[in-house]
């Protein structure tokens, strides 16, 4: 049983460009959250999707947007990239009705130059 | 604003000893608290969840306590092994459907 799959694993982009990161949740999971993790820091919550809608959002600008598809997979889009957007982007999934921990992917390492 | 604090310094423990990690929080009333393990370059891995009405939870060599009066959780690894070396993150949620927010993590090193 595959866990959470994220693509790509690594990405280098130029300041001002746009990027799309992808996530396939664990089988049976319907809720997807995205986190940004800077080096040496804990993951910071970006937003959460359920039933194809953004349900909760963290303290991130509108440059960060997302989408959830009918098969529960999700995308994270970041526009007008800044150097400070360089981080590990983590996708986490869970089944909404089950109150235990999230399953995380290995993340996408984004470097903005 | 909500704040979660973990041991700011890395923790170095001799193999076989008990490692104790601390998670303190302010301006928050969590319904549950979770602990995750994260290895370099990997995503966090869920270890344990403890609810606000539970005082203690155990799983094999792991033990978690949760004191909502002190606003603190302690995470213990007994009979520690070098393979336990990793960063440990605590995370809080305020309902079953809510997001979870993380502390900055504590890096634990177990020396042989």
Short mmCIF file of C-alpha atoms in Angstrom, two decimals:
data_model
loop_
_atom_site.label_atom_id
_atom_site.label_comp_id
_atom_site.label_asym_id
_atom_site.label_seq_id
_atom_site.Cartn_x
_atom_site.Cartn_y
_atom_site.Cartn_z
CA UNK A 1 0.00 0.00 0.00
CA UNK A 2 1.65 3.20 -1.20
CA UNK A 3 1.79 6.01 1.28
CA UNK A 4 1.71 9.67 0.31
CA UNK A 5 3.47 10.37 -2.99
CA UNK A 6 4.85 13.78 -3.85
CA UNK A 7 6.39 15.04 -7.07
CA UNK A 8 8.85 16.27 -7.99
CA UNK A 9 11.34 15.44 -5.23
CA UNK A 10 13.59 18.39 -6.03
CA UNK A 11 13.03 21.59 -7.96
CA UNK A 12 15.07 24.69 -8.73
CA UNK A 13 13.22 27.82 -9.84
CA UNK A 14 14.14 31.42 -10.52
CA UNK A 15 12.77 34.29 -8.48
CA UNK A 16 9.47 35.51 -9.95
CA UNK A 17 8.57 32.20 -11.55
CA UNK A 18 5.60 30.02 -10.69
CA UNK A 19 5.69 26.43 -9.44
CA UNK A 20 3.21 23.56 -9.08
CA UNK A 21 3.79 20.72 -6.63
CA UNK A 22 1.75 17.53 -6.66
CA UNK A 23 0.54 15.09 -4.03
CA UNK A 24 -1.26 11.76 -4.12
CA UNK A 25 -2.69 10.87 -0.71
CA UNK A 26 -2.54 7.48 0.93
CA UNK A 27 -5.24 5.09 -0.26
CA UNK A 28 -8.44 5.63 1.74
CA UNK A 29 -7.52 9.15 2.83
CA UNK A 30 -9.69 12.10 1.81
CA UNK A 31 -8.12 15.09 3.56
CA UNK A 32 -4.90 16.68 2.38
CA UNK A 33 -2.82 19.33 4.12
CA UNK A 34 0.23 21.18 2.87
CA UNK A 35 3.11 22.35 5.05
CA UNK A 36 6.23 24.41 4.45
CA UNK A 37 9.33 23.45 6.41
CA UNK A 38 12.39 25.69 6.47
CA UNK A 39 15.72 24.19 7.50
CA UNK A 40 15.87 23.56 11.24
CA UNK A 41 12.23 24.55 11.78
CA UNK A 42 9.01 22.68 12.31
CA UNK A 43 6.47 22.37 9.49
CA UNK A 44 4.28 25.47 9.02
CA UNK A 45 0.65 24.88 8.02
CA UNK A 46 -0.29 26.32 4.61
CA UNK A 47 -3.81 24.98 3.99
CA UNK A 48 -6.05 21.94 4.18
CA UNK A 49 -8.36 20.51 1.51
CA UNK A 50 -11.39 18.30 1.90
CA UNK A 51 -14.15 17.60 -0.65
CA UNK A 52 -12.23 19.66 -3.20
CA UNK A 53 -12.46 22.84 -1.12
CA UNK A 54 -9.95 24.75 0.95
CA UNK A 55 -11.18 24.30 4.52
CA UNK A 56 -8.50 25.97 6.62
CA UNK A 57 -5.62 28.26 5.82
CA UNK A 58 -2.49 29.25 7.67
CA UNK A 59 -0.71 32.58 7.62
CA UNK A 60 0.48 32.45 4.00
CA UNK A 61 -0.08 35.07 1.28
CA UNK A 62 -2.42 34.61 -1.66
CA UNK A 63 0.58 33.69 -3.81
CA UNK A 64 0.06 30.24 -2.32
CA UNK A 65 -2.96 28.47 -3.75
CA UNK A 66 -4.09 24.92 -4.08
CA UNK A 67 -6.52 22.50 -5.54
CA UNK A 68 -7.95 19.10 -4.69
CA UNK A 69 -9.23 16.79 -7.40
CA UNK A 70 -12.12 14.27 -7.24
CA UNK A 71 -9.61 11.44 -6.68
CA UNK A 72 -8.36 13.35 -3.57
CA UNK A 73 -5.00 14.20 -5.09
CA UNK A 74 -3.86 17.78 -4.63
CA UNK A 75 -1.67 20.51 -6.05
CA UNK A 76 0.11 23.39 -4.40
CA UNK A 77 0.81 26.43 -6.59
CA UNK A 78 3.13 29.24 -5.67
CA UNK A 79 3.27 32.38 -7.85
CA UNK A 80 5.88 35.11 -8.02
CA UNK A 81 8.47 33.03 -6.18
CA UNK A 82 10.69 34.72 -3.61
CA UNK A 83 14.04 33.54 -2.31
CA UNK A 84 12.33 33.00 1.06
CA UNK A 85 10.03 30.40 -0.48
CA UNK A 86 12.97 27.98 -0.59
CA UNK A 87 11.97 25.13 1.72
CA UNK A 88 10.79 21.55 1.97
CA UNK A 89 7.10 21.36 1.05
CA UNK A 90 5.28 18.51 2.72
CA UNK A 91 1.95 16.98 1.86
CA UNK A 92 0.06 15.08 4.55
CA UNK A 93 -3.12 13.04 4.27
CA UNK A 94 -5.61 11.47 6.64
CA UNK A 95 -9.14 10.14 6.70
CA UNK A 96 -11.27 13.01 7.98
CA UNK A 97 -13.40 10.87 10.27
CA UNK A 98 -10.47 9.17 11.97
CA UNK A 99 -8.72 11.05 14.73
CA UNK A 100 -5.15 9.87 14.47
CA UNK A 101 -2.00 11.17 12.93
CA UNK A 102 -1.37 12.32 9.44
CA UNK A 103 0.67 10.34 6.93
CA UNK A 104 3.33 12.55 5.37
CA UNK A 105 5.09 12.32 2.05
CA UNK A 106 8.85 12.76 1.76
CA UNK A 107 8.34 16.27 0.45
CA UNK A 108 9.48 18.43 -2.46
CA UNK A 109 12.68 20.38 -1.90
CA UNK A 110 12.18 23.75 -3.62
CA UNK A 111 15.14 26.02 -4.17
CA UNK A 112 14.54 29.54 -5.47
CA UNK A 113 17.59 31.26 -6.97
CA UNK B 1 -0.71 34.10 19.36
CA UNK B 2 -0.45 30.33 19.65
CA UNK B 3 3.02 29.14 20.53
CA UNK B 4 4.53 25.67 20.84
CA UNK B 5 8.00 25.35 22.37
CA UNK B 6 10.23 22.30 22.38
CA UNK B 7 13.72 21.80 23.86
CA UNK B 8 15.69 24.37 21.88
CA UNK B 9 18.99 22.56 22.31
CA UNK B 10 19.80 19.17 20.87
CA UNK B 11 19.66 16.32 23.34
CA UNK B 12 22.55 13.86 23.63
CA UNK B 13 21.84 10.67 25.54
CA UNK B 14 23.87 7.57 26.31
CA UNK B 15 22.48 4.37 24.81
CA UNK B 16 20.25 2.50 27.23
CA UNK B 17 19.19 5.61 29.14
CA UNK B 18 15.75 7.23 29.04
CA UNK B 19 15.40 10.26 26.78
CA UNK B 20 12.84 12.86 27.86
CA UNK B 21 11.64 15.55 25.48
CA UNK B 22 9.44 18.49 26.44
CA UNK B 23 6.66 20.27 24.58
CA UNK B 24 5.11 23.41 26.09
CA UNK B 25 2.34 25.47 24.58
CA UNK B 26 0.62 28.81 25.22
CA UNK B 27 -2.56 30.51 24.04
CA UNK B 28 -4.02 27.20 22.95
CA UNK B 29 -6.56 24.65 24.17
CA UNK B 30 -5.79 21.52 22.20
CA UNK B 31 -8.17 18.60 22.00
CA UNK B 32 -5.20 16.32 21.37
CA UNK B 33 -1.45 16.31 21.03
CA UNK B 34 0.67 14.19 18.71
CA UNK B 35 4.33 13.26 18.50
CA UNK B 36 6.16 12.65 15.24
CA UNK B 37 9.65 11.49 14.33
CA UNK B 38 11.49 13.07 11.41
CA UNK B 39 14.70 11.82 9.83
CA UNK B 40 16.85 14.13 7.65
CA UNK B 41 15.32 14.71 4.21
CA UNK B 42 12.16 12.78 5.06
CA UNK B 43 8.64 13.66 6.09
CA UNK B 44 7.49 13.30 9.71
CA UNK B 45 6.26 9.88 10.83
CA UNK B 46 3.38 9.67 13.30
CA UNK B 47 4.22 8.02 16.63
CA UNK B 48 1.54 8.66 19.23
CA UNK B 49 -1.63 10.66 19.87
CA UNK B 50 -2.91 11.60 23.32
CA UNK B 51 -6.25 13.30 23.96
CA UNK B 52 -6.94 16.14 26.41
CA UNK B 53 -8.74 13.79 28.82
CA UNK B 54 -5.85 11.30 28.88
CA UNK B 55 -2.92 11.65 31.24
CA UNK B 56 -0.58 9.08 29.77
CA UNK B 57 -0.20 6.87 26.70
CA UNK B 58 2.33 4.11 26.03
CA UNK B 59 3.50 2.30 22.94
CA UNK B 60 6.36 -0.17 23.27
CA UNK B 61 9.36 1.90 24.52
CA UNK B 62 7.52 5.20 24.12
CA UNK B 63 5.53 7.04 26.77
CA UNK B 64 3.72 10.35 26.46
CA UNK B 65 2.17 12.42 29.23
CA UNK B 66 -0.19 15.34 28.77
CA UNK B 67 -0.85 17.94 31.48
CA UNK B 68 -3.43 20.49 30.30
CA UNK B 69 -3.02 22.50 33.51
CA UNK B 70 0.71 22.96 32.99
CA UNK B 71 0.15 23.10 29.21
CA UNK B 72 2.91 20.57 28.76
CA UNK B 73 3.60 17.18 27.25
CA UNK B 74 6.57 14.97 28.02
CA UNK B 75 7.79 12.33 25.57
CA UNK B 76 9.94 9.52 26.93
CA UNK B 77 11.97 6.90 25.07
CA UNK B 78 13.15 4.17 27.44
CA UNK B 79 16.14 1.90 26.76
CA UNK B 80 17.22 4.33 24.03
CA UNK B 81 19.12 3.04 20.99
CA UNK B 82 21.28 4.80 18.38
CA UNK B 83 18.48 4.08 15.87
CA UNK B 84 16.26 6.42 17.92
CA UNK B 85 18.42 9.36 16.83
CA UNK B 86 16.19 11.78 14.91
CA UNK B 87 14.25 15.01 15.31
CA UNK B 88 11.04 14.68 17.32
CA UNK B 89 8.15 17.04 16.71
CA UNK B 90 5.09 17.69 18.83
CA UNK B 91 1.89 18.85 17.15
CA UNK B 92 -1.43 20.09 18.52
CA UNK B 93 -4.96 20.00 17.12
CA UNK B 94 -8.12 21.58 18.49
CA UNK B 95 -10.65 19.24 16.93
CA UNK B 96 -10.77 16.04 14.96
CA UNK B 97 -11.24 17.95 11.72
CA UNK B 98 -8.75 20.71 12.33
CA UNK B 99 -5.28 21.31 11.12
CA UNK B 100 -2.39 20.44 13.39
CA UNK B 101 0.34 22.92 14.22
CA UNK B 102 3.90 21.87 14.98
CA UNK B 103 6.64 22.87 17.34
CA UNK B 104 10.14 23.43 15.99
CA UNK B 105 11.33 19.99 17.06
CA UNK B 106 14.08 18.59 19.26
CA UNK B 107 17.06 16.82 17.74
CA UNK B 108 17.90 13.70 19.73
CA UNK B 109 21.24 11.90 19.42
CA UNK B 110 21.82 8.54 21.13
CA UNK B 111 25.50 7.69 21.45
CA UNK B 112 26.66 4.06 21.72
#
